[in-house]
Amino acid sequence: MKTAVEELSPTRVKLTVEVPFEELEPSLQAAYKKVAQQVRVPGFRPGKVPARIIEQRFGRAVVLEETLNDALPKLYGQAVDEIDLFPVSTPDIEVTRIDDGAQVEFTAEVDIRPAFDVPDYTGAEIVVDPAEVSDADIDAQLEGLRQRFATLTGVDRPAGRGDYVVMDLRAEIDGKNLEEQQAADVSYEVGAGSVLQGLDDALEGLGAGEEKTFSTTLVGGENAGEEADVIINVKSVKEKVLPELDDEFAQLASEFDTLEELRGSIREQSRRNKLIDQVVQAREKAVEALLDSIDIPLPESALKAELDARKHNLEHQIQESGLSKEAYFRLYQTTEEERFAEFAENSALALKSGFVLDKIVKAEDIGVSEQELTNFVVRRAQQLGVAPNTLAQHLADNDQLTLAMMEIVREKAKTVVGDAAKVTDTEGNEVDLKAIYAELNPEQDGAPETVPAP
């Protein structure tokens, strides 16, 4: 097999492949067997029709077509491997010549990863946040604990911001009650920011047993986007009561006997989290600096696929939310145009990052061990809330193990780039990543495959 490469652009090539007919022999024999199973010829059992009879009755062209359907994808893959291309799209294949018994020629146009060199990233100067834990950090986490252990106590007064109400809601358009736009015994924190515009303002100042009507735009259901009157009936008002910060609270909220012991534990965990943040920041910023130092043309088809995938996920999220598009974007304080512009920027960045990291993976000969793959599946299963075996089976059944391994090696490439940088914090102190690895993972030698979760 001979392959010639013509560069159509920095991101697209045309392969012209010449294949001696003898290399098609396995596919030719497979084609005869397949056709023999499909045709019915009097005097022969299915699958037992001789080749010469098939050609006499149905023509040689039928067999050749089946042969090429089987052989071309394999031959294309072989050609790509031999000339060391990195395709990023489905090829457009066309058979250009068939000399039966002698030679077949076909062309394949395909988008590829562009050729480029990775600049030297050693010594890149990166600045990260400091790892010092302040009293304010401790107080903020203690306040979060207090919020988790808060209790709700009924009050005989109008509702205010931060109070919780239990209410019934219904909606009307031109005096007609909307069955699907009503709910009973809804618990809601006043001021939380409902997608139902006007709800917070309407609730403020209402006491138990009081009713109020306000106009708003419906955000879900058949009448989404229409103006309606919403009637709310407050059934109870409760205020949040936070526990006192004392030894009794420490015993309630943790395994410690005293508040001082609890503060010490929070300080230790906070420092660990800040060290992890330093590692993550160093890697991400080092890769970002590397990407900023190189200009790479991006294949349009790959960029479109990346962008379309993000748009599809957004559509799915909107459908799952049950909200109208307008309400969904209002909830996240953005617009469809802004989100699409963000997608376009992030898609280009993700594609460029993948190209660069893959180059580093190859240059550093980075691989994936069985244990690393197992650890990845376990971590991802924990994030998704499923059993590791279930996720592993899903990845195998959907041919996604290769994608999982790609994600692992790219993360390891980020570690290589981060470790090569000169890292300091915003206070001017040198940050020794290897010392952080040793503190976070004393049982491991060198950098961990991934930093522990905070």
Short mmCIF file of C-alpha atoms in Angstrom, two decimals, residues 41-357:
data_model
loop_
_atom_site.label_atom_id
_atom_site.label_comp_id
_atom_site.label_asym_id
_atom_site.label_seq_id
_atom_site.Cartn_x
_atom_site.Cartn_y
_atom_site.Cartn_z
CA VAL A 41 -30.23 -19.44 -5.50
CA PRO A 42 -32.22 -22.58 -6.35
CA GLY A 43 -30.20 -25.73 -5.66
CA PHE A 44 -27.95 -24.14 -3.05
CA ARG A 45 -28.38 -23.75 0.68
CA PRO A 46 -28.04 -20.21 2.15
CA GLY A 47 -24.37 -19.43 2.62
CA LYS A 48 -23.23 -22.21 0.29
CA VAL A 49 -23.55 -20.41 -3.05
CA PRO A 50 -20.17 -20.65 -4.91
CA ALA A 51 -18.34 -17.48 -5.84
CA ARG A 52 -18.62 -18.08 -9.57
CA ILE A 53 -22.42 -18.50 -9.30
CA ILE A 54 -22.69 -15.26 -7.31
CA GLU A 55 -20.76 -13.41 -10.02
CA GLN A 56 -22.82 -15.01 -12.81
CA ARG A 57 -26.17 -14.24 -11.17
CA PHE A 58 -25.54 -10.91 -9.46
CA GLY A 59 -22.36 -9.54 -11.02
CA ARG A 60 -18.83 -8.92 -9.82
CA ALA A 61 -19.71 -5.31 -8.89
CA VAL A 62 -21.88 -6.46 -5.96
CA VAL A 63 -18.96 -8.36 -4.44
CA LEU A 64 -16.49 -5.54 -5.06
CA GLU A 65 -18.79 -3.03 -3.38
CA GLU A 66 -19.08 -5.21 -0.30
CA THR A 67 -15.31 -5.78 -0.34
CA LEU A 68 -14.55 -2.07 -0.35
CA ASN A 69 -17.14 -1.34 2.34
CA ASP A 70 -15.27 -3.75 4.58
CA ALA A 71 -11.71 -2.88 3.56
CA LEU A 72 -11.61 0.89 3.18
CA PRO A 73 -12.06 1.85 6.86
CA LYS A 74 -9.25 -0.55 7.82
CA LEU A 75 -6.99 0.64 4.99
CA TYR A 76 -7.65 4.26 5.90
CA GLY A 77 -6.72 3.58 9.53
CA GLN A 78 -3.56 1.78 8.43
CA ALA A 79 -2.58 4.70 6.17
CA VAL A 80 -3.11 7.20 8.99
CA ASP A 81 -0.94 5.15 11.34
CA GLU A 82 1.85 4.78 8.80
CA ILE A 83 2.16 8.51 8.10
CA ASP A 84 1.61 9.52 11.76
CA LEU A 85 -1.42 11.75 11.34
CA PHE A 86 -3.83 12.75 14.11
CA PRO A 87 -7.33 12.95 12.54
CA VAL A 88 -9.98 14.96 14.39
CA SER A 89 -12.95 14.40 12.09
CA THR A 90 -14.67 11.68 10.08
CA PRO A 91 -12.90 11.29 6.72
CA ASP A 92 -14.57 11.94 3.37
CA ILE A 93 -13.56 8.80 1.42
CA GLU A 94 -13.96 8.40 -2.32
CA VAL A 95 -12.89 5.46 -4.50
CA THR A 96 -11.15 6.97 -7.53
CA ARG A 97 -10.00 3.89 -9.43
CA ILE A 98 -10.67 0.15 -9.47
CA ASP A 99 -8.46 -2.07 -11.62
CA ASP A 100 -10.10 -5.41 -10.83
CA GLY A 101 -7.46 -7.93 -9.84
CA ALA A 102 -4.67 -5.35 -9.95
CA GLN A 103 -5.14 -2.24 -7.83
CA VAL A 104 -7.61 0.00 -6.04
CA GLU A 105 -7.11 3.71 -5.37
CA PHE A 106 -9.07 5.90 -3.00
CA THR A 107 -8.77 9.38 -1.52
CA ALA A 108 -9.61 10.53 2.00
CA GLU A 109 -9.98 14.16 3.05
CA VAL A 110 -9.87 14.68 6.80
CA ASP A 111 -9.27 17.42 9.36
CA ILE A 112 -6.17 16.86 11.45
CA ARG A 113 -4.40 18.23 14.46
CA PRO A 114 -2.09 20.92 13.07
CA ALA A 115 1.67 20.54 13.21
CA PHE A 116 3.31 22.71 15.87
CA ASP A 117 6.11 22.66 18.40
CA VAL A 118 5.52 23.07 22.13
CA PRO A 119 7.63 25.98 23.46
CA ASP A 120 9.90 25.44 26.46
CA TYR A 121 7.73 25.85 29.55
CA THR A 122 10.49 25.37 32.13
CA GLY A 123 10.71 28.18 34.67
CA ALA A 124 7.44 29.89 33.79
CA GLU A 125 6.67 32.34 36.60
CA ILE A 126 3.33 31.53 38.24
CA VAL A 127 1.65 33.30 41.15
CA VAL A 128 -0.87 31.49 43.38
CA ASP A 129 -2.85 32.33 46.49
CA PRO A 130 -1.09 31.98 49.85
CA ALA A 131 -1.70 28.93 52.05
CA GLU A 132 -1.87 30.77 55.37
CA VAL A 133 -5.06 30.18 57.33
CA SER A 134 -6.50 33.26 59.03
CA ASP A 135 -8.90 33.53 61.94
CA ALA A 136 -11.44 34.87 59.44
CA ASP A 137 -11.15 31.60 57.48
CA ILE A 138 -11.91 29.63 60.66
CA ASP A 139 -14.80 31.90 61.58
CA ALA A 140 -16.32 31.54 58.11
CA GLN A 141 -16.29 27.75 58.32
CA LEU A 142 -17.71 27.80 61.84
CA GLU A 143 -20.48 30.07 60.59
CA GLY A 144 -21.19 27.54 57.85
CA LEU A 145 -21.47 24.80 60.48
CA ARG A 146 -23.83 26.95 62.53
CA GLN A 147 -26.03 27.42 59.47
CA ARG A 148 -26.16 23.64 58.96
CA PHE A 149 -27.27 23.08 62.56
CA ALA A 150 -29.70 26.00 62.68
CA THR A 151 -33.27 25.40 63.80
CA LEU A 152 -36.48 27.03 62.63
CA THR A 153 -38.75 28.54 65.24
CA GLY A 154 -42.24 29.82 64.61
CA VAL A 155 -42.78 33.56 65.14
CA ASP A 156 -45.90 35.69 65.45
CA ARG A 157 -44.83 38.55 63.17
CA PRO A 158 -44.63 39.42 59.47
CA ALA A 159 -41.99 37.67 57.38
CA GLY A 160 -38.70 39.38 56.62
CA ARG A 161 -35.59 38.54 54.62
CA GLY A 162 -33.99 35.34 55.90
CA ASP A 163 -37.22 34.02 57.41
CA TYR A 164 -38.85 30.82 56.20
CA VAL A 165 -42.50 30.66 55.22
CA VAL A 166 -44.81 27.78 54.42
CA MET A 167 -47.29 28.88 51.77
CA ASP A 168 -49.80 27.85 49.15
CA LEU A 169 -49.49 29.31 45.63
CA ARG A 170 -51.80 29.40 42.63
CA ALA A 171 -51.87 31.33 39.38
CA GLU A 172 -54.64 32.86 37.31
CA ILE A 173 -54.82 34.38 33.84
CA ASP A 174 -57.86 36.61 33.26
CA GLY A 175 -59.46 35.12 36.36
CA LYS A 176 -59.06 31.54 35.13
CA ASN A 177 -57.25 29.24 37.56
CA LEU A 178 -54.28 27.34 36.05
CA GLU A 179 -54.30 23.79 37.42
CA GLU A 180 -50.62 23.07 36.79
CA GLN A 181 -49.56 26.40 38.30
CA GLN A 182 -50.47 25.70 41.91
CA ALA A 183 -48.69 24.14 44.86
CA ALA A 184 -49.46 23.58 48.52
CA ASP A 185 -47.28 23.71 51.65
CA VAL A 186 -44.26 25.12 49.86
CA SER A 187 -41.35 25.95 52.20
CA TYR A 188 -39.33 28.95 51.06
CA GLU A 189 -36.66 31.28 52.41
CA VAL A 190 -37.68 34.89 51.88
CA GLY A 191 -35.00 36.66 49.85
CA ALA A 192 -33.53 33.46 48.37
CA GLY A 193 -34.13 34.76 44.86
CA SER A 194 -36.97 32.79 43.27
CA VAL A 195 -37.18 32.52 39.49
CA LEU A 196 -40.75 33.73 40.02
CA GLN A 197 -40.07 37.44 39.84
CA GLY A 198 -41.81 39.49 42.51
CA LEU A 199 -42.25 36.63 45.00
CA ASP A 200 -39.71 37.91 47.54
CA ASP A 201 -41.15 41.43 47.52
CA ALA A 202 -44.68 40.06 47.89
CA LEU A 203 -43.76 37.87 50.87
CA GLU A 204 -42.00 40.58 52.86
CA GLY A 205 -44.38 41.94 55.47
CA LEU A 206 -46.90 39.09 55.20
CA GLY A 207 -47.84 37.19 58.37
CA ALA A 208 -49.41 33.77 58.92
CA GLY A 209 -52.95 33.61 57.54
CA GLU A 210 -52.46 36.55 55.16
CA GLU A 211 -52.89 36.48 51.39
CA LYS A 212 -51.50 38.60 48.60
CA THR A 213 -51.72 38.76 44.81
CA PHE A 214 -48.95 39.98 42.52
CA SER A 215 -48.42 39.96 38.77
CA THR A 216 -45.48 38.14 37.21
CA THR A 217 -44.32 36.21 34.16
CA LEU A 218 -44.74 32.44 34.46
CA VAL A 219 -41.50 30.51 34.05
CA GLY A 220 -42.63 26.95 33.41
CA GLY A 221 -45.47 24.79 32.12
CA GLU A 222 -47.80 25.36 29.19
CA ASN A 223 -48.20 29.04 30.01
CA ALA A 224 -44.48 29.81 30.38
CA GLY A 225 -43.73 33.36 29.29
CA GLU A 226 -47.30 34.63 29.88
CA GLU A 227 -48.32 37.27 32.40
CA ALA A 228 -50.38 35.92 35.29
CA ASP A 229 -51.69 36.83 38.73
CA VAL A 230 -50.08 34.72 41.45
CA ILE A 231 -51.94 34.37 44.73
CA ILE A 232 -49.89 33.42 47.79
CA ASN A 233 -51.33 32.40 51.14
CA VAL A 234 -48.84 32.35 54.02
CA LYS A 235 -49.58 29.54 56.47
CA SER A 236 -46.65 30.03 58.87
CA VAL A 237 -43.56 32.17 59.43
CA LYS A 238 -40.39 30.82 61.03
CA GLU A 239 -37.06 32.42 61.84
CA LYS A 240 -33.68 30.71 61.69
CA VAL A 241 -32.04 30.33 65.11
CA LEU A 242 -28.30 29.65 65.11
CA PRO A 243 -26.67 27.64 67.91
CA GLU A 244 -24.24 29.34 70.27
CA LEU A 245 -20.55 28.84 69.53
CA ASP A 246 -19.49 26.87 72.59
CA ASP A 247 -18.27 23.43 73.67
CA GLU A 248 -21.82 22.06 73.48
CA PHE A 249 -22.00 23.08 69.83
CA ALA A 250 -18.61 21.44 69.15
CA GLN A 251 -19.94 18.16 70.57
CA LEU A 252 -23.12 18.47 68.49
CA ALA A 253 -21.39 19.29 65.21
CA SER A 254 -18.24 17.16 65.45
CA GLU A 255 -16.37 14.41 67.25
CA PHE A 256 -14.58 16.97 69.42
CA ASP A 257 -15.34 17.84 73.05
CA THR A 258 -14.38 21.49 72.97
CA LEU A 259 -14.74 24.42 70.62
CA GLU A 260 -10.99 24.94 70.73
CA GLU A 261 -10.38 21.40 69.47
CA LEU A 262 -12.91 21.94 66.71
CA ARG A 263 -11.21 25.18 65.68
CA GLY A 264 -7.87 23.37 65.56
CA SER A 265 -9.29 20.67 63.31
CA ILE A 266 -10.84 23.25 60.99
CA ARG A 267 -7.51 25.10 60.84
CA GLU A 268 -5.69 21.92 59.86
CA GLN A 269 -8.23 21.00 57.17
CA SER A 270 -8.27 24.57 55.87
CA ARG A 271 -4.51 24.52 55.44
CA ARG A 272 -4.77 21.22 53.57
CA ASN A 273 -7.44 22.67 51.30
CA LYS A 274 -5.34 25.77 50.61
CA LEU A 275 -2.33 23.62 49.73
CA ILE A 276 -4.49 21.67 47.29
CA ASP A 277 -5.71 24.97 45.83
CA GLN A 278 -2.08 26.05 45.34
CA VAL A 279 -1.31 22.87 43.41
CA VAL A 280 -4.42 23.20 41.24
CA GLN A 281 -3.75 26.89 40.58
CA ALA A 282 -0.09 26.24 39.73
CA ARG A 283 -1.01 23.58 37.17
CA GLU A 284 -3.88 25.49 35.60
CA LYS A 285 -1.99 28.79 35.42
CA ALA A 286 1.16 27.12 34.06
CA VAL A 287 -0.86 25.49 31.28
CA GLU A 288 -2.65 28.78 30.64
CA ALA A 289 0.70 30.57 30.30
CA LEU A 290 1.90 27.88 27.90
CA LEU A 291 -1.23 28.19 25.77
CA ASP A 292 -0.83 31.98 25.66
CA SER A 293 2.68 31.55 24.27
CA ILE A 294 1.65 29.57 21.20
CA ASP A 295 -0.72 30.16 18.28
CA ILE A 296 -2.36 27.07 16.80
CA PRO A 297 -4.87 26.96 13.91
CA LEU A 298 -7.94 25.00 14.96
CA PRO A 299 -9.85 22.60 12.66
CA GLU A 300 -13.31 24.01 11.97
CA SER A 301 -15.05 20.64 12.19
CA ALA A 302 -13.55 19.85 15.60
CA LEU A 303 -14.37 23.32 16.86
CA LYS A 304 -17.96 23.01 15.64
CA ALA A 305 -18.34 19.58 17.26
CA GLU A 306 -17.07 20.95 20.59
CA LEU A 307 -19.40 23.94 20.41
CA ASP A 308 -22.41 21.86 19.36
CA ALA A 309 -21.85 19.48 22.28
CA ARG A 310 -21.93 22.38 24.74
CA LYS A 311 -25.09 23.80 23.18
CA HIS A 312 -26.73 20.37 23.31
CA ASN A 313 -25.88 20.01 27.00
CA LEU A 314 -27.35 23.45 27.68
CA GLU A 315 -30.60 22.53 25.92
CA HIS A 316 -30.78 19.36 28.02
CA GLN A 317 -30.21 21.34 31.25
CA ILE A 318 -32.99 23.78 30.34
CA GLN A 319 -35.40 20.94 29.58
CA GLU A 320 -34.51 19.18 32.84
CA SER A 321 -35.07 22.39 34.83
CA GLY A 322 -38.66 22.67 33.61
CA LEU A 323 -38.12 26.40 33.07
CA SER A 324 -38.59 28.49 29.99
CA LYS A 325 -35.40 29.67 28.28
CA GLU A 326 -36.00 33.21 29.50
CA ALA A 327 -36.48 32.09 33.11
CA TYR A 328 -33.46 29.81 32.99
CA PHE A 329 -31.11 32.55 31.80
CA ARG A 330 -32.64 35.02 34.25
CA LEU A 331 -31.98 32.57 37.08
CA TYR A 332 -28.28 32.40 36.13
CA GLN A 333 -28.15 36.16 35.43
CA THR A 334 -27.01 35.77 31.83
CA THR A 335 -28.41 35.63 28.30
CA GLU A 336 -28.37 33.03 25.54
CA GLU A 337 -26.03 35.26 23.49
CA GLU A 338 -23.62 35.64 26.40
CA ARG A 339 -23.63 31.92 27.10
CA PHE A 340 -23.01 31.06 23.43
CA ALA A 341 -20.13 33.55 23.28
CA GLU A 342 -18.68 31.90 26.39
CA PHE A 343 -19.11 28.49 24.74
CA ALA A 344 -17.25 29.65 21.63
CA GLU A 345 -14.31 30.92 23.68
CA ASN A 346 -14.17 27.86 25.94
CA SER A 347 -14.50 25.44 23.01
CA ALA A 348 -11.48 26.96 21.27
CA LEU A 349 -9.51 26.92 24.53
CA ALA A 350 -10.43 23.29 25.26
CA LEU A 351 -9.44 22.18 21.77
CA LYS A 352 -6.14 24.05 21.88
CA SER A 353 -5.40 22.75 25.38
CA GLY A 354 -6.07 19.18 24.30
CA PHE A 355 -3.70 19.47 21.33
CA VAL A 356 -0.88 20.87 23.48
CA LEU A 357 -1.34 18.42 26.35
#
